[in-house]
Coordinates of C-alpha atoms and ligand atoms in Angstrom, one line a residue:
L21 CA 39.8 165.8 -92.4
S22 CA 40.2 162.9 -91.0
G23 CA 38.6 159.3 -90.9
V24 CA 38.2 156.4 -88.8
K25 CA 37.0 153.3 -89.6
P26 CA 33.9 151.2 -87.6
T27 CA 35.4 147.8 -87.3
S28 CA 34.4 147.9 -84.1
V29 CA 34.1 150.2 -81.1
L30 CA 36.5 153.0 -80.0
H31 CA 38.9 152.7 -77.5
I32 CA 41.0 155.3 -76.1
G33 CA 43.7 155.0 -78.2
N34 CA 41.5 155.8 -80.9
Y35 CA 40.5 159.0 -78.8
F36 CA 43.8 160.1 -76.7
G37 CA 45.9 159.4 -80.6
A38 CA 43.2 160.8 -82.9
I39 CA 40.0 162.1 -82.1
R40 CA 40.7 164.5 -79.6
Q41 CA 43.2 166.5 -82.2
F42 CA 40.1 166.6 -84.4
I43 CA 38.2 167.9 -81.4
A44 CA 41.1 170.7 -80.9
L45 CA 41.2 171.1 -84.3
Q46 CA 37.7 172.4 -85.6
E47 CA 37.9 175.9 -83.9
G48 CA 39.3 178.3 -86.4
N49 CA 39.5 176.1 -89.1
D50 CA 37.3 173.9 -91.7
A51 CA 36.8 170.4 -90.4
A52 CA 35.7 167.6 -92.1
Y53 CA 35.2 164.1 -90.5
F54 CA 33.6 161.4 -91.3
V55 CA 33.0 157.7 -90.7
A56 CA 35.2 155.7 -93.2
D57 CA 32.6 152.4 -93.7
L58 CA 33.7 151.6 -97.1
H59 CA 37.2 151.0 -95.4
A60 CA 36.1 149.4 -92.7
L61 CA 34.1 146.3 -95.6
N62 CA 38.2 145.1 -96.2
Q63 CA 37.3 143.2 -92.3
V64 CA 33.7 143.8 -91.0
R65 CA 31.4 141.3 -93.7
D66 CA 28.6 141.1 -91.5
A67 CA 25.8 143.8 -92.3
V68 CA 24.2 144.4 -89.2
E69 CA 27.6 144.5 -87.5
L70 CA 29.3 147.3 -89.8
R71 CA 26.0 149.3 -89.3
A72 CA 25.8 149.3 -85.6
F73 CA 29.9 149.7 -85.0
A74 CA 29.1 153.3 -88.0
R75 CA 26.6 154.4 -86.0
G76 CA 28.7 153.7 -82.8
V77 CA 31.7 155.5 -84.6
A78 CA 29.4 158.5 -85.7
L79 CA 27.7 158.4 -81.8
D80 CA 31.2 158.4 -80.3
F81 CA 32.4 161.8 -82.4
L82 CA 29.2 163.5 -81.3
A83 CA 29.6 162.3 -77.1
L84 CA 33.6 163.4 -77.5
G85 CA 32.7 166.4 -78.6
V86 CA 32.4 166.5 -82.4
D87 CA 29.9 169.3 -83.3
P88 CA 27.8 169.6 -86.6
E89 CA 27.5 173.0 -86.9
E90 CA 31.5 173.9 -86.7
S91 CA 32.3 170.7 -88.9
I92 CA 31.3 168.6 -91.2
L93 CA 30.2 164.9 -89.6
Y94 CA 29.7 162.7 -91.9
R95 CA 29.1 158.5 -93.8
Q96 CA 32.4 158.0 -96.3
S97 CA 29.6 155.8 -98.1
D98 CA 27.4 159.0 -98.4
L99 CA 30.8 160.9 -100.3
P100 CA 30.5 157.9 -103.6
E101 CA 32.6 160.6 -106.1
A102 CA 35.2 159.5 -103.4
V103 CA 35.1 156.1 -105.1
E104 CA 34.6 157.6 -108.6
L105 CA 38.0 159.9 -107.6
E106 CA 39.5 156.6 -106.9
W107 CA 39.4 154.3 -109.7
I108 CA 41.0 158.3 -112.0
L109 CA 43.5 157.6 -108.7
A110 CA 44.3 153.7 -109.6
T111 CA 45.1 154.7 -112.5
V112 CA 48.0 156.3 -112.0
T113 CA 49.4 154.9 -109.2
P114 CA 51.6 152.7 -109.4
M115 CA 51.9 148.8 -108.7
G116 CA 55.4 149.1 -106.6
L117 CA 53.7 152.5 -104.1
L118 CA 51.2 150.1 -103.1
Q119 CA 53.4 146.8 -102.1
R120 CA 55.2 148.5 -99.9
S121 CA 52.9 150.0 -97.8
H122 CA 54.0 148.7 -94.0
A123 CA 49.2 148.7 -93.4
Y124 CA 49.7 146.0 -95.8
K125 CA 52.2 144.1 -94.8
A126 CA 51.2 143.8 -90.9
A127 CA 47.4 142.9 -92.9
L128 CA 48.8 140.2 -94.3
A129 CA 51.4 138.9 -91.8
E130 CA 48.5 138.9 -89.2
G131 CA 46.4 136.5 -91.9
A132 CA 44.4 139.1 -93.1
R133 CA 42.4 138.4 -96.9
P134 CA 44.5 139.2 -100.4
D135 CA 42.4 141.7 -101.4
L136 CA 41.9 144.4 -103.9
G137 CA 39.8 146.2 -101.7
L138 CA 43.2 145.5 -98.9
F139 CA 45.7 146.0 -101.5
A140 CA 43.7 149.3 -102.6
Y141 CA 42.9 150.9 -99.0
P142 CA 45.5 153.7 -99.7
V143 CA 43.8 154.7 -102.9
L144 CA 41.1 155.1 -101.9
M145 CA 42.3 157.1 -98.4
A146 CA 43.9 159.0 -100.9
A147 CA 40.5 160.1 -102.3
D148 CA 39.2 160.5 -99.2
I149 CA 41.5 163.1 -98.7
L150 CA 42.4 164.6 -101.9
I151 CA 38.2 165.1 -102.5
H152 CA 38.7 167.5 -100.1
S153 CA 41.4 169.6 -100.8
A154 CA 42.8 168.9 -97.4
D155 CA 45.6 171.2 -96.4
L156 CA 46.0 169.2 -92.4
V157 CA 44.9 165.8 -92.1
P158 CA 45.4 164.2 -87.9
V159 CA 46.3 160.6 -88.1
G160 CA 48.2 158.5 -84.8
Q161 CA 52.0 157.4 -85.7
D162 CA 50.8 154.2 -87.9
Q163 CA 48.7 156.6 -90.4
K164 CA 52.0 158.7 -91.8
Q165 CA 52.8 156.3 -94.5
H166 CA 49.2 157.0 -96.1
I167 CA 49.9 160.8 -96.6
E168 CA 52.9 159.7 -98.1
V169 CA 51.5 157.6 -100.5
T170 CA 48.6 160.3 -100.4
R171 CA 51.1 163.0 -101.5
D172 CA 52.9 160.9 -104.1
I173 CA 49.8 159.9 -106.4
A174 CA 48.4 163.7 -106.2
V175 CA 51.7 164.1 -107.3
K176 CA 51.0 161.4 -110.2
F177 CA 48.1 162.6 -111.2
N178 CA 49.6 166.5 -111.6
E179 CA 52.0 164.9 -113.2
T180 CA 49.9 163.5 -115.6
H181 CA 47.0 165.5 -116.0
G182 CA 48.1 168.3 -114.8
E183 CA 47.6 170.7 -111.1
V184 CA 44.5 169.8 -110.1
L185 CA 44.9 168.6 -106.7
K186 CA 47.0 170.1 -103.7
L187 CA 49.2 167.7 -101.6
P188 CA 48.3 167.6 -97.6
E189 CA 50.1 167.1 -94.5
P190 CA 50.2 164.9 -91.9
Y191 CA 49.3 166.2 -88.4
V192 CA 50.8 163.9 -85.9
L193 CA 50.7 164.8 -82.1
Q194 CA 54.2 164.0 -81.0
Y195 CA 53.8 164.1 -77.4
V196 CA 51.5 160.7 -77.7
A197 CA 52.8 158.7 -80.3
I198 CA 51.5 155.0 -79.3
V199 CA 49.3 154.2 -76.6
P200 CA 50.0 151.0 -74.3
G201 CA 47.0 148.4 -74.6
T202 CA 46.6 146.4 -71.5
D203 CA 48.7 143.7 -72.9
G204 CA 51.6 146.4 -73.3
R205 CA 51.6 146.0 -77.2
K206 CA 50.2 149.3 -78.5
M207 CA 46.3 148.6 -78.0
S208 CA 44.8 148.3 -80.8
K209 CA 40.9 146.6 -81.4
A210 CA 42.8 143.5 -83.7
Y211 CA 45.3 142.3 -80.4
N212 CA 42.1 142.6 -77.4
N213 CA 44.1 145.1 -75.9
G214 CA 41.7 148.0 -75.3
I215 CA 40.4 150.1 -72.6
H216 CA 37.4 151.0 -74.5
M217 CA 36.0 154.5 -73.0
F218 CA 32.3 153.9 -73.6
A219 CA 31.9 150.3 -71.7
P220 CA 29.6 149.9 -69.3
E221 CA 31.7 150.7 -65.6
K222 CA 31.3 147.5 -65.3
A223 CA 33.0 146.7 -68.3
L224 CA 35.8 148.8 -67.9
R225 CA 36.6 148.4 -65.0
K226 CA 37.3 144.7 -66.1
E227 CA 39.8 146.1 -68.9
V228 CA 41.5 148.0 -65.9
M229 CA 42.2 145.1 -64.0
R230 CA 43.5 143.3 -67.7
I231 CA 46.4 146.0 -67.7
V232 CA 49.5 143.5 -67.0
T233 CA 51.9 144.2 -64.8
D234 CA 55.4 142.7 -63.2
S235 CA 55.7 141.0 -60.0
T236 CA 57.2 143.3 -57.8
P237 CA 56.3 143.6 -54.3
V238 CA 54.4 146.6 -53.3
E239 CA 56.8 147.8 -50.8
S240 CA 60.1 147.1 -53.8
P241 CA 60.9 150.4 -55.9
K242 CA 58.9 150.4 -60.0
D243 CA 60.3 151.8 -62.5
P244 CA 57.5 153.3 -64.7
D245 CA 59.2 153.8 -68.1
S246 CA 58.7 150.5 -67.7
S247 CA 55.7 149.7 -66.4
N248 CA 52.2 150.1 -69.1
A249 CA 50.4 150.9 -65.8
F250 CA 51.9 154.2 -65.9
A251 CA 51.9 154.8 -69.0
I252 CA 48.6 154.5 -69.2
W253 CA 47.9 156.4 -66.2
S254 CA 49.7 158.9 -67.5
L255 CA 46.8 159.4 -70.2
F256 CA 44.9 160.7 -67.2
A257 CA 47.3 162.9 -65.3
N258 CA 49.0 166.1 -66.1
E259 CA 53.3 167.0 -65.9
E260 CA 53.0 167.7 -61.8
E261 CA 51.2 164.9 -61.4
Q262 CA 53.3 162.9 -63.5
R263 CA 56.2 164.0 -61.5
E264 CA 54.5 163.1 -58.2
M265 CA 53.8 159.8 -59.6
V266 CA 57.1 159.2 -61.4
E267 CA 59.1 159.7 -57.4
R268 CA 56.2 157.2 -56.3
F269 CA 57.3 154.3 -57.9
R270 CA 61.3 155.0 -57.6
K271 CA 60.2 155.4 -53.7
G272 CA 58.5 151.6 -53.4
G273 CA 55.6 151.6 -51.2
L274 CA 53.3 152.0 -54.5
G275 CA 50.9 148.5 -55.3
Y276 CA 49.4 148.0 -59.1
G277 CA 46.0 147.8 -57.7
E278 CA 46.7 150.9 -56.8
V279 CA 47.2 152.6 -60.1
K280 CA 44.9 150.7 -61.4
Q281 CA 41.9 152.3 -59.0
E282 CA 43.2 155.2 -60.2
I283 CA 43.0 154.6 -63.4
L284 CA 39.3 154.1 -63.7
A285 CA 38.0 156.6 -61.8
R286 CA 40.5 158.9 -63.1
A287 CA 38.9 157.7 -66.4
L288 CA 35.1 157.7 -65.9
A289 CA 36.0 161.2 -64.1
Y290 CA 37.5 162.3 -67.4
F291 CA 35.3 161.3 -69.5
G292 CA 32.2 161.0 -67.5
P293 CA 30.7 163.6 -68.9
A294 CA 31.0 162.5 -73.1
R295 CA 29.3 159.0 -71.4
A296 CA 26.3 160.6 -70.2
R297 CA 26.3 162.7 -74.1
R298 CA 25.7 158.8 -75.7
E299 CA 23.9 157.9 -73.3
E300 CA 21.8 160.6 -74.6
L301 CA 22.7 160.8 -77.8
E302 CA 21.7 157.1 -78.7
R303 CA 18.0 157.6 -77.6
D304 CA 17.1 159.8 -80.2
P305 CA 18.0 157.7 -83.6
D306 CA 16.8 160.4 -86.3
Y307 CA 19.4 163.3 -85.1
L308 CA 22.1 160.9 -85.8
E309 CA 20.6 159.9 -88.7
D310 CA 19.8 163.2 -89.4
V311 CA 23.0 164.9 -89.0
L312 CA 24.9 162.6 -91.3
R313 CA 23.1 163.4 -94.1
E314 CA 23.4 167.3 -93.5
G315 CA 27.2 166.3 -93.9
A316 CA 27.3 164.4 -96.5
R317 CA 25.0 167.1 -98.5
R318 CA 27.6 169.5 -97.6
A319 CA 29.9 167.3 -97.8
R320 CA 29.5 166.6 -101.9
E321 CA 28.4 170.6 -102.3
R322 CA 32.1 171.1 -101.2
A323 CA 33.7 168.3 -103.6
A324 CA 31.9 169.1 -106.4
P325 CA 34.0 171.7 -108.3
L326 CA 37.3 169.4 -107.6
M327 CA 35.7 166.1 -109.1
E328 CA 35.0 168.9 -112.0
A329 CA 38.3 169.8 -112.7
V330 CA 39.9 166.3 -112.3
R331 CA 37.1 165.0 -115.0
E332 CA 38.3 167.9 -117.2
A333 CA 42.0 167.2 -116.9
A334 CA 41.8 163.3 -117.1
G335 CA 39.1 163.2 -120.0
V336 CA 35.8 162.0 -118.2
G337 CA 32.4 162.5 -118.1
V338 CA 30.2 165.4 -119.3
P339 CA 32.7 167.7 -120.7
R340 CA 32.9 171.9 -119.9
K341 CA 31.4 173.9 -122.4
Ligands
LIG15 P1 43.5 149.8 -84.3 O1 44.4 150.2 -84.6 O2 42.5 149.7 -83.2 O3 42.5 149.3 -85.6 P2 42.6 151.9 -85.8 O4 44.2 151.5 -86.8 O5 41.5 152.2 -86.6 O6 42.8 151.5 -84.7 O7 42.7 153.9 -85.9 C1 42.2 154.8 -86.2 C2 42.9 155.9 -84.5 O8 42.9 156.2 -84.1 C3 44.0 156.0 -87.0 O9 44.3 157.4 -86.7 C4 45.4 155.7 -85.2 O10 46.2 156.6 -86.1 C5 44.6 155.7 -84.2 N1 45.3 154.9 -83.5 C6 44.6 153.4 -83.3 N2 45.3 153.1 -82.6 C7 46.3 154.1 -81.6 C8 47.7 153.8 -80.3 N3 47.1 152.5 -79.9 N4 47.5 155.1 -80.2 C9 47.3 155.7 -80.6 N5 46.9 155.9 -81.6 C10 46.3 155.0 -81.7
LIG16 N1 42.9 154.9 -92.4 C1 42.9 155.6 -91.5 C2 42.9 154.8 -90.1 O1 42.9 153.0 -90.5 C3 41.1 155.9 -91.9 C4 41.6 156.3 -93.4 C5 40.5 156.3 -94.0 C6 41.4 158.1 -92.6 N2 40.9 157.3 -95.1 C7 40.6 158.7 -94.7 C8 42.1 158.9 -92.1 C9 41.8 159.6 -94.5 C10 42.6 160.1 -92.6 C11 41.9 160.8 -93.9 O2 42.8 155.2 -89.0

């Protein structure tokens, strides 16, 4: 089980850090993926914009290979039971646990409003996960703490009301911990340093050309380890190719312009099939809504027994006979 917040258009950091695993994990697993529009409400306050982003992320999922026959794909707000569970979990969640959240502190440091929604973000995330009794939650490194919080909340619930909730494991891809952005910081929609796999080719070229490099002349040796151009290029190269590129950097004679051209060519080739598929999907808006409706139906069906057990354990709702 995993989700992505539709607060913007997805970038290659989201793909390599998260969505790629979603696709790989479909096989041999009973997977569910969702568009976290309720979480996005913390940041996006324009209804038209939020719908467009949510639709966009769902299309990205499908274009990149989430198979709705194989996995459940749904919109978070179409599973309202998760919000009910959030409240029940909130009643056993210590404030201190949330006050220690890196994501909350980081958001405040960047000037976010300290709304209850922002503070309670991990509780809804816990509900998203626990409502499916998920075993594995594939997320990027920055989301690991949220999985730990989810486990802590589940333990509190189980201690208070009895063993109902299953503790999930995070699943972090170690070898692409963090994808750097064009400015060398973590690629993030918040920093405007993204490379967007579904941008029109011209825009994509612009983004790639914005990758910041040092001023080492073409003929001089360069350090691949401190170069974000190298790091980004490596996402599209196998180990053998990476070794060769390391040598070309160290030898000198390789210009950063050439590396950027290669990044563009490789990104277009790598995402070519997904780009074509997305264009096709965009022409059929009804198909997307059908997929999401069916996904929500399956998610609600799957959540129903757990919710019944939770209500029973907590003593709310219609009692079991
Ligand atoms: P952003 O930082 O752009 O706001 P999100 O926080 O919405 O991205 O992240 C969505 C998913 O993509 C999460 O699982 C996150 O860990 C992953 N992710 C985001 N940025 C990166 C990155 N630069 N490198 C690796 N994974 C990332
Ligand atoms: N917090 C995640 C992010 O920012 C999105 C998310 C919400 C999520 N609920 C989740 C991820 C449940 C995994 C499981 O990327």
